[in-house]
Amino acid sequence: MMRKPAALTVAKVFDTFRIIAKESGKDSQEKKKNHIKSLLVAATGCEPQYLIRLLQAKLRIGYAEQTLLAALGQAAVYTENHSKPPPHVSSPLEEAAKIVKQVYSVIPVYDKIIAALLRDGIWNLTKTCSFTIGIPVGPMLAKPTKGVSEIIEKFQNMVYTCEYKYDGERAQIYYMQDGSIEIYSRNAERNTGKYPDVAVAVSRLKKPSVTSFVLDCEIVAYDREKKRILPFQILSTRARKNVAVSDIKVDVCIYAFDILYCNGQSLIKEQLKGLDGRRELAYRKKIGRSNKKRRLFETLVT
């Protein structure tokens, strides 16, 4: 090199990582490589080691995410501003950790949570930092059990609802006010380019009175001739991005089992049961299962 590159800074590394993440389209892999090369060339001492481990997502420092969220809540309690808890809170540190974890499950973006904490404090966080359409929600995942008997014993004398375990891919479908559609995986990865046929179907079948919604679904491969669900191995053969509708060889159908948002209103805190509960609303989005000649789902009704 003709001259020594400028020393790396945290801001420089962070900005470059963000650029790498956003690169897409033609020659995107080559562009990503060049960005990584520029970082490695400027790195000194042990910096290359940490850059590589960060890129591989293998940097482990001994703190789980739940620990970090709890620490954020407790730090907010100890700050000079907004530190006085409400009268009903008996254990401020525990309650603060609980609030941050709850908010993070709804809007998992540290930038927004920390900004809200600094601006309005921990005790107003659920109001100032809430569900935002377009930002994927942390999914409610399954808990392993030893068998059906354990489930029945756990839910004795309780009302509960069940759903088939579909051999597909979890998806959150977002229909925004501007008419745009985004589809996210259980890991908050953007899958819109993988399922253009789903986006087309949602736009076509949506009722005119619906301006926005978020559906929690399972996307499964489907044989339309034999009217049966196909295994996940078939679904996994679809291309992962930039899929053209005309090139699709594996059809899919959607099983909607929860509705999180509708016409500008968050439904996350609404009850699952009841005629107007989220569960009932989600099922009313489907066309009756007994009518096999029609599509397996219908998008939203008001």
Coordinates of C-alpha atoms in Angstrom, one line a residue:
M1 CA 0.0 0.0 0.0
M2 CA 1.1 3.6 -0.7
R3 CA 0.2 4.7 2.8
K4 CA -1.1 3.3 6.1
P5 CA -5.0 3.4 6.4
A6 CA -6.6 5.3 9.1
A7 CA -7.1 3.5 12.4
L8 CA -10.4 1.7 12.9
T9 CA -13.0 3.1 15.2
V10 CA -16.2 1.5 16.6
A11 CA -18.3 3.9 14.5
K12 CA -16.3 3.0 11.3
V13 CA -16.7 -0.8 11.9
F14 CA -20.4 -0.5 12.8
D15 CA -21.1 1.6 9.7
T16 CA -19.3 -0.8 7.4
F17 CA -21.1 -3.8 8.9
R18 CA -24.4 -2.0 8.2
I19 CA -23.3 -1.3 4.6
I20 CA -22.4 -5.0 4.2
A21 CA -25.8 -6.1 5.5
K22 CA -27.7 -3.8 3.1
E23 CA -25.7 -4.8 0.0
S24 CA -28.0 -6.7 -2.5
G25 CA -28.4 -7.3 -6.2
K26 CA -25.8 -7.8 -8.9
D27 CA -22.2 -8.2 -7.7
S28 CA -23.4 -7.8 -4.1
Q29 CA -21.1 -10.6 -2.9
E30 CA -18.0 -9.0 -4.5
K31 CA -19.0 -5.6 -2.9
K32 CA -19.3 -7.3 0.5
K33 CA -15.9 -8.9 0.1
N34 CA -14.3 -5.5 -0.7
H35 CA -15.9 -3.9 2.4
I36 CA -14.5 -6.7 4.5
K37 CA -11.0 -6.4 2.9
S38 CA -11.0 -2.7 3.7
L39 CA -11.6 -3.4 7.4
L40 CA -9.0 -6.1 7.5
V41 CA -6.3 -4.0 5.8
A42 CA -6.9 -1.2 8.3
A43 CA -6.9 -3.6 11.3
T44 CA -3.9 -3.9 13.6
G45 CA -2.9 -6.2 16.5
C46 CA -5.8 -8.5 17.6
E47 CA -8.4 -6.5 15.6
P48 CA -8.6 -8.9 12.7
Q49 CA -9.4 -11.8 15.0
Y50 CA -12.4 -9.9 16.4
L51 CA -13.6 -8.7 13.0
I52 CA -13.7 -12.2 11.7
R53 CA -15.5 -13.6 14.8
L54 CA -18.0 -10.8 14.5
L55 CA -18.6 -11.5 10.9
Q56 CA -19.1 -15.2 11.7
A57 CA -21.4 -14.3 14.6
K58 CA -19.1 -16.3 16.9
L59 CA -18.2 -13.5 19.3
R60 CA -19.1 -14.8 22.7
I61 CA -18.6 -12.6 25.8
G62 CA -20.5 -14.7 28.4
Y63 CA -23.7 -12.6 28.5
A64 CA -27.0 -13.9 27.2
E65 CA -29.5 -11.5 25.7
Q66 CA -31.9 -11.8 28.6
T67 CA -29.1 -10.7 30.9
L68 CA -28.5 -7.7 28.8
L69 CA -32.1 -6.7 28.8
A70 CA -32.3 -7.0 32.6
A71 CA -29.2 -4.9 32.9
L72 CA -30.8 -2.2 30.7
G73 CA -33.9 -2.1 32.9
Q74 CA -31.8 -1.9 36.1
A75 CA -29.5 0.8 34.7
A76 CA -32.6 2.9 33.9
V77 CA -33.8 2.6 37.5
Y78 CA -30.4 3.9 38.7
T79 CA -30.3 6.9 36.4
E80 CA -31.0 10.3 37.9
N81 CA -33.9 11.1 35.6
H82 CA -37.2 9.2 35.6
S83 CA -36.1 7.0 38.4
K84 CA -39.1 7.2 40.7
P85 CA -41.2 4.0 40.4
P86 CA -45.0 4.0 40.5
P87 CA -46.5 3.4 44.0
H88 CA -47.6 -0.1 43.3
V89 CA -44.1 -1.3 42.4
S90 CA -42.6 -3.1 45.3
S91 CA -39.4 -4.3 43.6
P92 CA -38.2 -1.7 41.1
L93 CA -35.2 -3.6 39.8
E94 CA -37.2 -6.8 39.0
E95 CA -40.1 -4.8 37.6
A96 CA -37.8 -2.8 35.4
A97 CA -36.1 -5.9 34.0
K98 CA -39.6 -7.4 33.3
I99 CA -40.7 -4.3 31.4
V100 CA -37.6 -4.2 29.1
K101 CA -37.9 -7.9 28.3
Q102 CA -41.6 -7.5 27.5
V103 CA -41.0 -4.4 25.3
Y104 CA -38.1 -6.1 23.5
S105 CA -40.4 -9.1 22.6
V106 CA -42.7 -6.7 20.8
I107 CA -40.2 -4.3 19.2
P108 CA -36.7 -6.0 19.2
V109 CA -34.7 -2.9 18.2
Y110 CA -32.2 -1.7 20.8
D111 CA -31.9 1.7 19.2
K112 CA -35.6 2.5 19.8
I113 CA -35.7 1.0 23.3
I114 CA -32.6 2.8 24.6
A115 CA -33.7 6.1 23.0
A116 CA -37.1 5.7 24.7
L117 CA -35.4 4.9 28.1
L118 CA -33.2 8.0 27.9
R119 CA -36.0 10.2 26.8
D120 CA -38.9 9.1 29.0
G121 CA -37.6 6.5 31.5
I122 CA -38.4 2.9 32.3
W123 CA -41.8 3.4 33.8
N124 CA -43.3 4.8 30.6
L125 CA -41.5 2.4 28.3
T126 CA -44.6 0.3 27.4
K127 CA -46.3 3.5 26.2
T128 CA -43.4 5.2 24.4
C129 CA -41.9 2.1 22.8
S130 CA -44.7 -0.2 21.6
F131 CA -45.6 -2.4 18.6
T132 CA -44.7 -0.8 15.3
I133 CA -46.0 -2.2 12.0
G134 CA -43.1 -3.2 9.8
I135 CA -40.8 -4.3 12.6
P136 CA -41.1 -8.1 13.1
V137 CA -42.3 -9.2 16.6
G138 CA -40.4 -11.8 18.5
P139 CA -42.4 -15.0 17.9
M140 CA -43.9 -17.1 20.7
L141 CA -42.0 -20.4 20.4
A142 CA -42.9 -23.9 21.5
K143 CA -41.8 -25.5 24.7
P144 CA -40.7 -29.1 24.5
T145 CA -42.6 -31.7 26.5
K146 CA -42.2 -35.4 27.1
G147 CA -45.6 -36.3 25.8
V148 CA -49.3 -35.5 25.5
S149 CA -50.0 -36.6 29.1
E150 CA -47.7 -33.8 30.4
I151 CA -49.7 -31.3 28.4
I152 CA -53.1 -32.5 29.6
E153 CA -51.8 -32.5 33.2
K154 CA -50.5 -29.0 32.9
F155 CA -53.8 -27.6 31.5
Q156 CA -56.2 -29.4 33.8
N157 CA -59.3 -27.3 34.6
M158 CA -58.2 -24.7 32.1
V159 CA -59.6 -23.6 28.7
Y160 CA -57.0 -23.9 26.0
T161 CA -56.8 -23.9 22.2
C162 CA -54.8 -26.2 19.9
E163 CA -53.3 -26.0 16.4
Y164 CA -51.9 -28.6 14.1
K165 CA -48.1 -28.7 13.9
Y166 CA -47.5 -27.9 10.3
D167 CA -44.3 -28.9 8.6
G168 CA -43.6 -25.5 7.1
E169 CA -42.0 -22.2 7.8
R170 CA -43.2 -19.6 10.3
A171 CA -44.1 -16.3 8.8
Q172 CA -45.3 -12.9 9.9
I173 CA -47.1 -11.2 7.1
Y174 CA -47.2 -7.4 7.3
Y175 CA -49.6 -5.4 5.1
M176 CA -48.8 -1.7 5.5
Q177 CA -51.0 1.4 5.1
D178 CA -49.2 2.3 1.9
G179 CA -50.0 -1.1 0.4
S180 CA -46.6 -2.5 0.7
I181 CA -46.1 -6.1 2.0
E182 CA -43.3 -7.6 4.0
I183 CA -42.9 -11.2 5.1
Y184 CA -40.6 -12.1 8.0
S185 CA -39.3 -15.5 9.3
R186 CA -39.2 -16.6 12.9
N187 CA -35.7 -15.1 13.1
A188 CA -36.9 -11.7 11.8
E189 CA -35.2 -12.4 8.4
R190 CA -36.9 -10.6 5.5
N191 CA -38.5 -13.3 3.3
T192 CA -40.6 -11.1 1.0
G193 CA -38.4 -11.9 -2.0
K194 CA -38.8 -15.7 -1.3
Y195 CA -42.6 -15.6 -1.4
P196 CA -43.8 -13.2 -4.1
D197 CA -46.8 -15.4 -4.7
V198 CA -48.0 -14.9 -1.1
A199 CA -47.6 -11.1 -1.5
V200 CA -49.7 -11.2 -4.7
A201 CA -52.4 -13.4 -3.0
V202 CA -52.6 -11.1 0.0
S203 CA -53.1 -8.0 -2.1
R204 CA -55.7 -9.7 -4.3
L205 CA -57.8 -11.2 -1.6
K206 CA -57.6 -8.4 1.0
K207 CA -61.0 -6.8 1.6
P208 CA -61.2 -3.1 0.6
S209 CA -62.1 -2.1 4.2
V210 CA -58.8 -3.3 5.5
T211 CA -55.9 -0.8 5.4
S212 CA -53.3 -2.7 7.4
F213 CA -52.7 -5.9 9.3
V214 CA -50.2 -8.4 10.7
L215 CA -50.8 -12.1 10.5
D216 CA -48.8 -14.8 12.3
C217 CA -48.8 -17.8 10.0
E218 CA -47.3 -21.0 8.9
I219 CA -46.3 -21.3 5.2
V220 CA -46.4 -24.8 3.9
A221 CA -45.7 -26.5 0.5
Y222 CA -48.9 -27.6 -1.1
D223 CA -49.9 -29.9 -3.9
R224 CA -52.9 -28.2 -5.5
E225 CA -53.7 -31.2 -7.7
K226 CA -53.8 -33.8 -4.9
K227 CA -55.0 -31.3 -2.3
R228 CA -52.4 -32.2 0.3
I229 CA -49.6 -30.6 2.3
L230 CA -46.1 -31.5 1.3
P231 CA -43.2 -32.0 3.7
F232 CA -40.8 -29.2 4.6
Q233 CA -38.1 -30.7 2.4
I234 CA -40.1 -29.7 -0.6
L235 CA -40.6 -26.2 0.7
S236 CA -36.9 -25.8 1.3
T237 CA -36.2 -26.3 -2.5
R238 CA -37.6 -22.9 -3.3
A239 CA -35.0 -20.2 -3.9
R240 CA -34.4 -18.0 -0.9
K241 CA -34.5 -14.5 -2.6
N242 CA -35.4 -12.6 -5.8
V243 CA -37.9 -15.3 -6.8
A244 CA -40.1 -14.5 -9.9
V245 CA -43.7 -15.7 -9.7
S246 CA -43.4 -17.2 -13.2
D247 CA -40.4 -19.4 -12.0
I248 CA -42.2 -20.9 -9.0
K249 CA -42.5 -24.7 -9.1
V250 CA -43.5 -25.3 -5.5
D251 CA -46.9 -23.9 -4.5
V252 CA -47.6 -22.9 -1.0
C253 CA -50.6 -22.2 1.2
I254 CA -50.9 -20.2 4.4
Y255 CA -52.3 -21.3 7.8
A256 CA -53.1 -18.2 9.8
F257 CA -53.4 -18.8 13.5
D258 CA -53.0 -15.3 15.1
I259 CA -53.7 -11.7 14.2
L260 CA -51.4 -9.1 15.8
Y261 CA -52.5 -5.9 14.2
C262 CA -55.5 -4.7 12.2
N263 CA -56.4 -1.3 10.7
G264 CA -54.0 0.7 12.8
Q265 CA -54.8 -1.0 16.1
S266 CA -52.4 -3.4 17.9
L267 CA -54.1 -6.6 19.1
I268 CA -51.2 -8.1 20.9
K269 CA -52.7 -7.5 24.4
E270 CA -56.2 -8.6 23.4
Q271 CA -57.5 -11.9 24.6
L272 CA -57.1 -15.0 22.4
K273 CA -60.5 -16.4 23.2
G274 CA -64.0 -15.0 22.6
L275 CA -66.0 -13.9 19.5
D276 CA -63.8 -10.9 19.1
G277 CA -60.6 -12.5 20.3
R278 CA -57.4 -12.7 18.2
R279 CA -57.8 -16.5 17.7
E280 CA -61.4 -16.1 16.3
L281 CA -60.3 -13.2 14.1
A282 CA -57.4 -15.2 12.7
Y283 CA -59.7 -18.1 11.9
R284 CA -62.2 -15.8 10.3
K285 CA -59.5 -14.9 7.8
K286 CA -59.6 -18.4 6.4
I287 CA -62.2 -19.8 4.1
G288 CA -63.8 -22.9 5.6
R289 CA -61.5 -25.9 5.6
S290 CA -64.3 -28.2 4.5
N291 CA -64.5 -26.5 1.1
K292 CA -61.3 -28.0 -0.4
K293 CA -61.9 -26.5 -3.8
R294 CA -61.4 -23.0 -2.5
R295 CA -58.3 -21.4 -1.1
L296 CA -57.2 -22.4 2.4
F297 CA -57.2 -18.9 3.8
E298 CA -58.9 -15.6 3.4
T299 CA -57.3 -12.3 4.4
L300 CA -58.8 -9.9 6.8
V301 CA -62.3 -8.8 7.5
T302 CA -63.2 -5.8 9.6

